[in-house]
Amino acid sequence: MKYDFKTRVNRKGQGSLKWKDMYEKKRDVSDGVVPLSVADMEFKHPEELISGLKEHIENTVLGYTGPTDEFKQSVANWMQKRHNFKIEKDWIVNTSGVVPAFFNAIREFTKEGDGVIIMSPVYYPFYNAIKLQNREIVDCPLVEKDGYYTINYELFDELSKNSKNKVLLFCSPHNPVGRVWKREELEKLAYIIKKNDVLLLSDEIHFDLIMPGYEHTVFQTIDEEIAERTITFTAPSKSFNIAGMGMSNIIIKNKELRDKFIKALESISAIPTTAVGYKACQIVYDKCEQWLDECIDVIDGNQRLLNDFFEKRFKNIKAPLIEGTYLQWVDFRALGLDKEKLEKFMIEEAELFLDEGYIFGENGEGFERFNLAVPKEVLEEALERLDKALNRLKK
Ligand SMILES: Cc1ncc(COP(=O)(O)O)c(C=O)c1O
């Protein structure tokens, strides 16, 4: 490996939300414990990003800055080479994040009281974007069988026939269950989307984080008709661990949708991104692809370690291998603990700081989401703590 995925980073006191949350949950956390919750990575940045940003700051003025043609070309190149997704530069709309972008889309393309369809368990801000803007959450839960999740097409068809439920907020790859939707699955969904005249909000922020052997299909590449009715939410933030840059690329082919989306952003005076955000995106897309490939190998190694740990030591706890993202969805229901007890057990007994399954929806209760983007040694230590705690629990 060319890059360093082994050095531990200590983010205490750096304003990291994940670390702050850990100390809020437990003041006297033992030395060396690293939280495995919020989806950012505990890795050092690639040298290309550090030196590229330094050089940029030395040679530019950080005044009000918009996207350059070069920046847009880098984004278009990335979409083409990594995803076989051919875009025009003017389809790119920048926002300070994917979350504010889907909030904006829901506000603009639905009215108060309208339903927005989601597929739970799902990334918790999906609920907020709907609820906090006085829209209705219309859940089309994923179907779980032996740890494998699939889409309930019949229910989606039924729900989206209703004239009030004309927006689908979709997660692809799916956080937290780690599915990378197959082309056939997207095609089946696309058929219903078109038939029932649904607007597709496709959150593909994890699209670069695909485990070996799987392939991500950008939903709007299914066909032209789908492309015209889709907003695709992308960002370099998960892939390259630059969420703190506040930068995302929202791809909107349909000009009418795009103009409305932009006008809605302007109406709340939303800041697109920052001068440094554009540059960071350009640098990682142009120069850091190998870092990403190596990072995926590390994540794949870590998910196998986790899977193996439960297989060998606690067979009734299931940690199926993921297809994408760097978040593993682990089923602790066999412990028979309610959600409060499970959370307390993880924090107090195992000193594990995870994302609790229930925050992703009621059907997430009894699950925990592990963030795999840590040096292997950090995960090994976490699993040793868990091993001891589970053995104490058995007695
Ligand atoms: C599905 C999904 N969408 C969006 C985000 C965050 O987007 P942003 O930080 O760009 O607002 C995350 C972060 O984990 C996510 O998992």
Short mmCIF file of C-alpha atoms in Angstrom, two decimals, residues 31-265:
data_model
loop_
_atom_site.label_atom_id
_atom_site.label_comp_id
_atom_site.label_asym_id
_atom_site.label_seq_id
_atom_site.Cartn_x
_atom_site.Cartn_y
_atom_site.Cartn_z
CA ASP A 31 -7.27 6.18 26.67
CA GLY A 32 -7.07 5.00 23.09
CA VAL A 33 -10.80 4.43 22.59
CA VAL A 34 -11.98 5.70 19.21
CA PRO A 35 -15.68 6.25 18.44
CA LEU A 36 -17.19 4.13 15.64
CA SER A 37 -20.32 6.18 15.06
CA VAL A 38 -20.75 9.22 12.74
CA ALA A 39 -19.73 8.52 9.15
CA ASP A 40 -16.38 10.12 8.76
CA MET A 41 -13.02 8.37 8.70
CA GLU A 42 -10.21 8.03 11.22
CA PHE A 43 -7.48 8.12 8.58
CA LYS A 44 -4.83 10.63 7.61
CA HIS A 45 -5.47 12.59 4.45
CA PRO A 46 -3.47 11.70 1.35
CA GLU A 47 -0.39 13.86 0.82
CA GLU A 48 -1.75 15.04 -2.55
CA LEU A 49 -4.69 16.70 -0.80
CA ILE A 50 -2.57 18.34 1.89
CA SER A 51 0.04 19.72 -0.48
CA GLY A 52 -2.58 20.68 -3.08
CA LEU A 53 -4.53 22.73 -0.56
CA LYS A 54 -1.34 24.35 0.78
CA GLU A 55 -0.30 25.35 -2.70
CA HIS A 56 -3.76 26.69 -3.44
CA ILE A 57 -3.81 28.84 -0.33
CA GLU A 58 -0.35 30.19 -1.05
CA ASN A 59 -1.34 31.23 -4.54
CA THR A 60 -4.92 32.45 -4.31
CA VAL A 61 -7.15 34.81 -2.41
CA LEU A 62 -9.91 33.21 -0.39
CA GLY A 63 -12.51 35.74 -1.41
CA TYR A 64 -16.01 34.94 -2.67
CA THR A 65 -15.46 32.07 -5.05
CA GLY A 66 -17.61 30.09 -7.43
CA PRO A 67 -16.96 26.93 -9.42
CA THR A 68 -14.36 27.22 -12.16
CA ASP A 69 -14.60 25.44 -15.48
CA GLU A 70 -11.69 23.24 -14.41
CA PHE A 71 -13.52 22.23 -11.26
CA LYS A 72 -16.62 21.28 -13.24
CA GLN A 73 -14.49 19.30 -15.66
CA SER A 74 -12.95 17.35 -12.78
CA VAL A 75 -16.41 16.46 -11.49
CA ALA A 76 -17.59 15.44 -14.96
CA ASN A 77 -14.44 13.35 -15.48
CA TRP A 78 -14.95 11.56 -12.18
CA MET A 79 -18.55 10.72 -12.97
CA GLN A 80 -17.49 9.36 -16.34
CA LYS A 81 -14.45 7.33 -15.32
CA ARG A 82 -15.67 6.00 -11.99
CA HIS A 83 -19.37 5.58 -12.77
CA ASN A 84 -19.78 5.58 -16.53
CA PHE A 85 -22.10 8.53 -15.89
CA LYS A 86 -21.90 11.10 -18.64
CA ILE A 87 -22.90 14.54 -17.45
CA GLU A 88 -22.84 18.07 -18.85
CA LYS A 89 -21.02 20.58 -16.76
CA ASP A 90 -24.06 22.75 -16.34
CA TRP A 91 -26.02 19.96 -14.68
CA ILE A 92 -23.85 20.40 -11.57
CA VAL A 93 -25.34 22.46 -8.75
CA ASN A 94 -23.20 22.99 -5.67
CA THR A 95 -24.50 22.98 -2.16
CA SER A 96 -22.84 22.93 1.23
CA GLY A 97 -23.93 19.33 1.72
CA VAL A 98 -26.22 16.58 0.57
CA VAL A 99 -28.48 16.96 3.60
CA PRO A 100 -29.27 20.65 2.95
CA ALA A 101 -29.73 19.73 -0.70
CA PHE A 102 -32.40 17.11 -0.09
CA PHE A 103 -34.09 19.40 2.46
CA ASN A 104 -34.20 21.99 -0.33
CA ALA A 105 -35.61 19.55 -2.87
CA ILE A 106 -38.35 18.39 -0.52
CA ARG A 107 -39.31 21.96 0.30
CA GLU A 108 -39.40 22.94 -3.35
CA PHE A 109 -41.06 19.91 -4.91
CA THR A 110 -43.69 19.05 -2.30
CA LYS A 111 -46.28 21.00 -0.34
CA GLU A 112 -46.97 20.84 3.39
CA GLY A 113 -48.94 17.70 4.13
CA ASP A 114 -47.62 15.82 1.09
CA GLY A 115 -46.06 12.42 1.57
CA VAL A 116 -42.42 11.61 0.85
CA ILE A 117 -41.61 7.93 0.49
CA ILE A 118 -38.56 6.47 2.21
CA MET A 119 -37.35 2.91 2.70
CA SER A 120 -36.51 2.24 6.32
CA PRO A 121 -34.25 1.56 8.09
CA VAL A 122 -32.57 4.58 6.57
CA TYR A 123 -30.20 7.48 7.23
CA TYR A 124 -31.95 9.43 9.99
CA PRO A 125 -31.82 12.96 8.45
CA PHE A 126 -34.24 11.62 5.79
CA TYR A 127 -36.89 11.66 8.53
CA ASN A 128 -35.97 15.19 9.59
CA ALA A 129 -36.08 16.56 6.07
CA ILE A 130 -39.67 15.39 5.84
CA LYS A 131 -40.98 15.91 9.39
CA LEU A 132 -39.34 19.25 10.15
CA GLN A 133 -40.79 20.68 6.94
CA ASN A 134 -44.29 19.46 7.82
CA ARG A 135 -44.46 16.76 5.19
CA GLU A 136 -45.60 13.20 5.87
CA ILE A 137 -43.18 10.31 6.21
CA VAL A 138 -44.50 7.50 4.05
CA ASP A 139 -42.51 4.41 4.85
CA CYS A 140 -41.99 1.56 2.45
CA PRO A 141 -39.81 -0.60 4.74
CA LEU A 142 -37.11 -2.77 3.21
CA VAL A 143 -37.71 -6.47 3.60
CA GLU A 144 -35.11 -8.33 5.63
CA LYS A 145 -34.43 -12.02 5.26
CA ASP A 146 -31.40 -13.56 6.96
CA GLY A 147 -29.69 -10.18 7.10
CA TYR A 148 -30.26 -9.40 3.41
CA TYR A 149 -32.48 -6.45 2.54
CA THR A 150 -34.64 -6.03 -0.54
CA ILE A 151 -37.22 -3.57 -1.81
CA ASN A 152 -40.95 -4.08 -1.39
CA TYR A 153 -42.04 -3.19 -4.94
CA GLU A 154 -45.71 -3.99 -4.45
CA LEU A 155 -45.95 -1.65 -1.48
CA PHE A 156 -44.01 1.06 -3.29
CA ASP A 157 -46.40 0.78 -6.22
CA GLU A 158 -49.39 1.06 -3.92
CA LEU A 159 -47.99 4.02 -1.98
CA SER A 160 -46.84 5.96 -5.01
CA LYS A 161 -50.19 5.60 -6.77
CA ASN A 162 -51.54 8.01 -4.18
CA SER A 163 -51.47 11.53 -5.65
CA LYS A 164 -50.08 12.87 -2.35
CA ASN A 165 -46.97 10.64 -2.41
CA LYS A 166 -45.10 11.70 -5.52
CA VAL A 167 -41.53 11.92 -4.22
CA LEU A 168 -39.19 9.05 -3.39
CA LEU A 169 -36.15 9.84 -1.25
CA PHE A 170 -33.91 6.91 -2.08
CA CYS A 171 -30.56 5.88 -0.61
CA SER A 172 -28.13 4.19 -2.98
CA PRO A 173 -25.91 2.51 -1.82
CA HIS A 174 -28.13 2.11 1.19
CA ASN A 175 -27.08 3.47 4.56
CA PRO A 176 -27.30 1.67 7.02
CA VAL A 177 -27.91 -1.78 5.49
CA GLY A 178 -24.97 -1.61 3.06
CA ARG A 179 -26.80 -2.78 -0.05
CA VAL A 180 -25.54 -1.76 -3.49
CA TRP A 181 -28.72 -1.96 -5.54
CA LYS A 182 -28.42 -4.15 -8.61
CA ARG A 183 -29.31 -2.77 -12.00
CA GLU A 184 -32.33 -5.13 -12.18
CA GLU A 185 -33.60 -3.83 -8.85
CA LEU A 186 -33.31 -0.23 -10.03
CA GLU A 187 -35.05 -1.12 -13.28
CA LYS A 188 -38.00 -2.59 -11.42
CA LEU A 189 -38.23 0.49 -9.26
CA ALA A 190 -37.83 2.75 -12.30
CA TYR A 191 -40.78 1.10 -13.98
CA ILE A 192 -43.04 2.00 -11.04
CA ILE A 193 -41.54 5.49 -10.72
CA LYS A 194 -42.42 6.25 -14.34
CA LYS A 195 -45.81 4.57 -14.24
CA ASN A 196 -46.86 6.51 -11.13
CA ASP A 197 -45.18 9.78 -12.11
CA VAL A 198 -42.81 10.02 -9.14
CA LEU A 199 -39.94 12.46 -8.65
CA LEU A 200 -36.78 10.58 -7.68
CA LEU A 201 -34.39 12.08 -5.15
CA SER A 202 -31.48 9.68 -5.31
CA ASP A 203 -28.95 10.13 -2.52
CA GLU A 204 -25.81 8.50 -3.90
CA ILE A 205 -23.30 10.05 -1.53
CA HIS A 206 -21.73 6.61 -0.88
CA PHE A 207 -21.45 5.78 -4.58
CA ASP A 208 -17.65 5.52 -4.63
CA LEU A 209 -17.49 3.16 -1.66
CA ILE A 210 -18.23 -0.13 -3.33
CA MET A 211 -16.78 -3.38 -2.07
CA PRO A 212 -14.78 -5.62 -4.44
CA GLY A 213 -17.06 -7.67 -6.67
CA TYR A 214 -19.98 -5.21 -6.64
CA GLU A 215 -20.91 -2.47 -9.05
CA HIS A 216 -22.86 0.69 -8.40
CA THR A 217 -25.32 1.88 -11.02
CA VAL A 218 -26.13 5.58 -10.93
CA PHE A 219 -29.93 5.45 -10.88
CA GLN A 220 -30.47 8.12 -13.48
CA THR A 221 -28.40 6.18 -16.02
CA ILE A 222 -31.17 3.56 -16.21
CA ASP A 223 -32.83 5.47 -19.03
CA GLU A 224 -33.57 8.94 -20.38
CA GLU A 225 -37.01 9.17 -18.87
CA ILE A 226 -35.65 8.43 -15.41
CA ALA A 227 -32.81 10.93 -15.92
CA GLU A 228 -35.40 13.64 -16.61
CA ARG A 229 -37.19 13.03 -13.34
CA THR A 230 -34.19 12.54 -11.05
CA ILE A 231 -32.02 14.64 -8.79
CA THR A 232 -28.80 12.78 -8.01
CA PHE A 233 -27.05 13.80 -4.82
CA THR A 234 -23.29 13.21 -4.88
CA ALA A 235 -20.27 14.46 -2.99
CA PRO A 236 -16.59 13.73 -2.50
CA SER A 237 -17.13 14.01 1.25
CA LYS A 238 -17.71 10.36 2.21
CA SER A 239 -15.30 8.91 -0.35
CA PHE A 240 -12.39 11.14 0.59
CA ASN A 241 -13.29 12.06 4.14
CA ILE A 242 -13.73 15.79 3.56
CA ALA A 243 -17.21 16.29 5.05
CA GLY A 244 -15.89 19.27 7.00
CA MET A 245 -15.36 21.07 3.66
CA GLY A 246 -19.12 21.40 3.18
CA MET A 247 -19.12 20.50 -0.48
CA SER A 248 -21.45 18.50 -2.66
CA ASN A 249 -22.32 18.16 -6.31
CA ILE A 250 -26.00 17.80 -7.04
CA ILE A 251 -26.59 16.57 -10.57
CA ILE A 252 -29.81 17.71 -12.23
CA LYS A 253 -30.24 17.05 -15.92
CA ASN A 254 -33.75 18.43 -16.33
CA LYS A 255 -33.42 22.21 -16.73
CA GLU A 256 -36.81 23.01 -15.31
CA LEU A 257 -36.11 20.99 -12.16
CA ARG A 258 -32.64 22.48 -11.94
CA ASP A 259 -33.83 26.07 -12.23
CA LYS A 260 -36.45 25.50 -9.56
CA PHE A 261 -33.95 23.80 -7.27
CA ILE A 262 -31.49 26.70 -7.65
CA LYS A 263 -34.20 29.32 -7.12
CA ALA A 264 -35.26 27.55 -3.94
CA LEU A 265 -31.66 27.60 -2.70
#
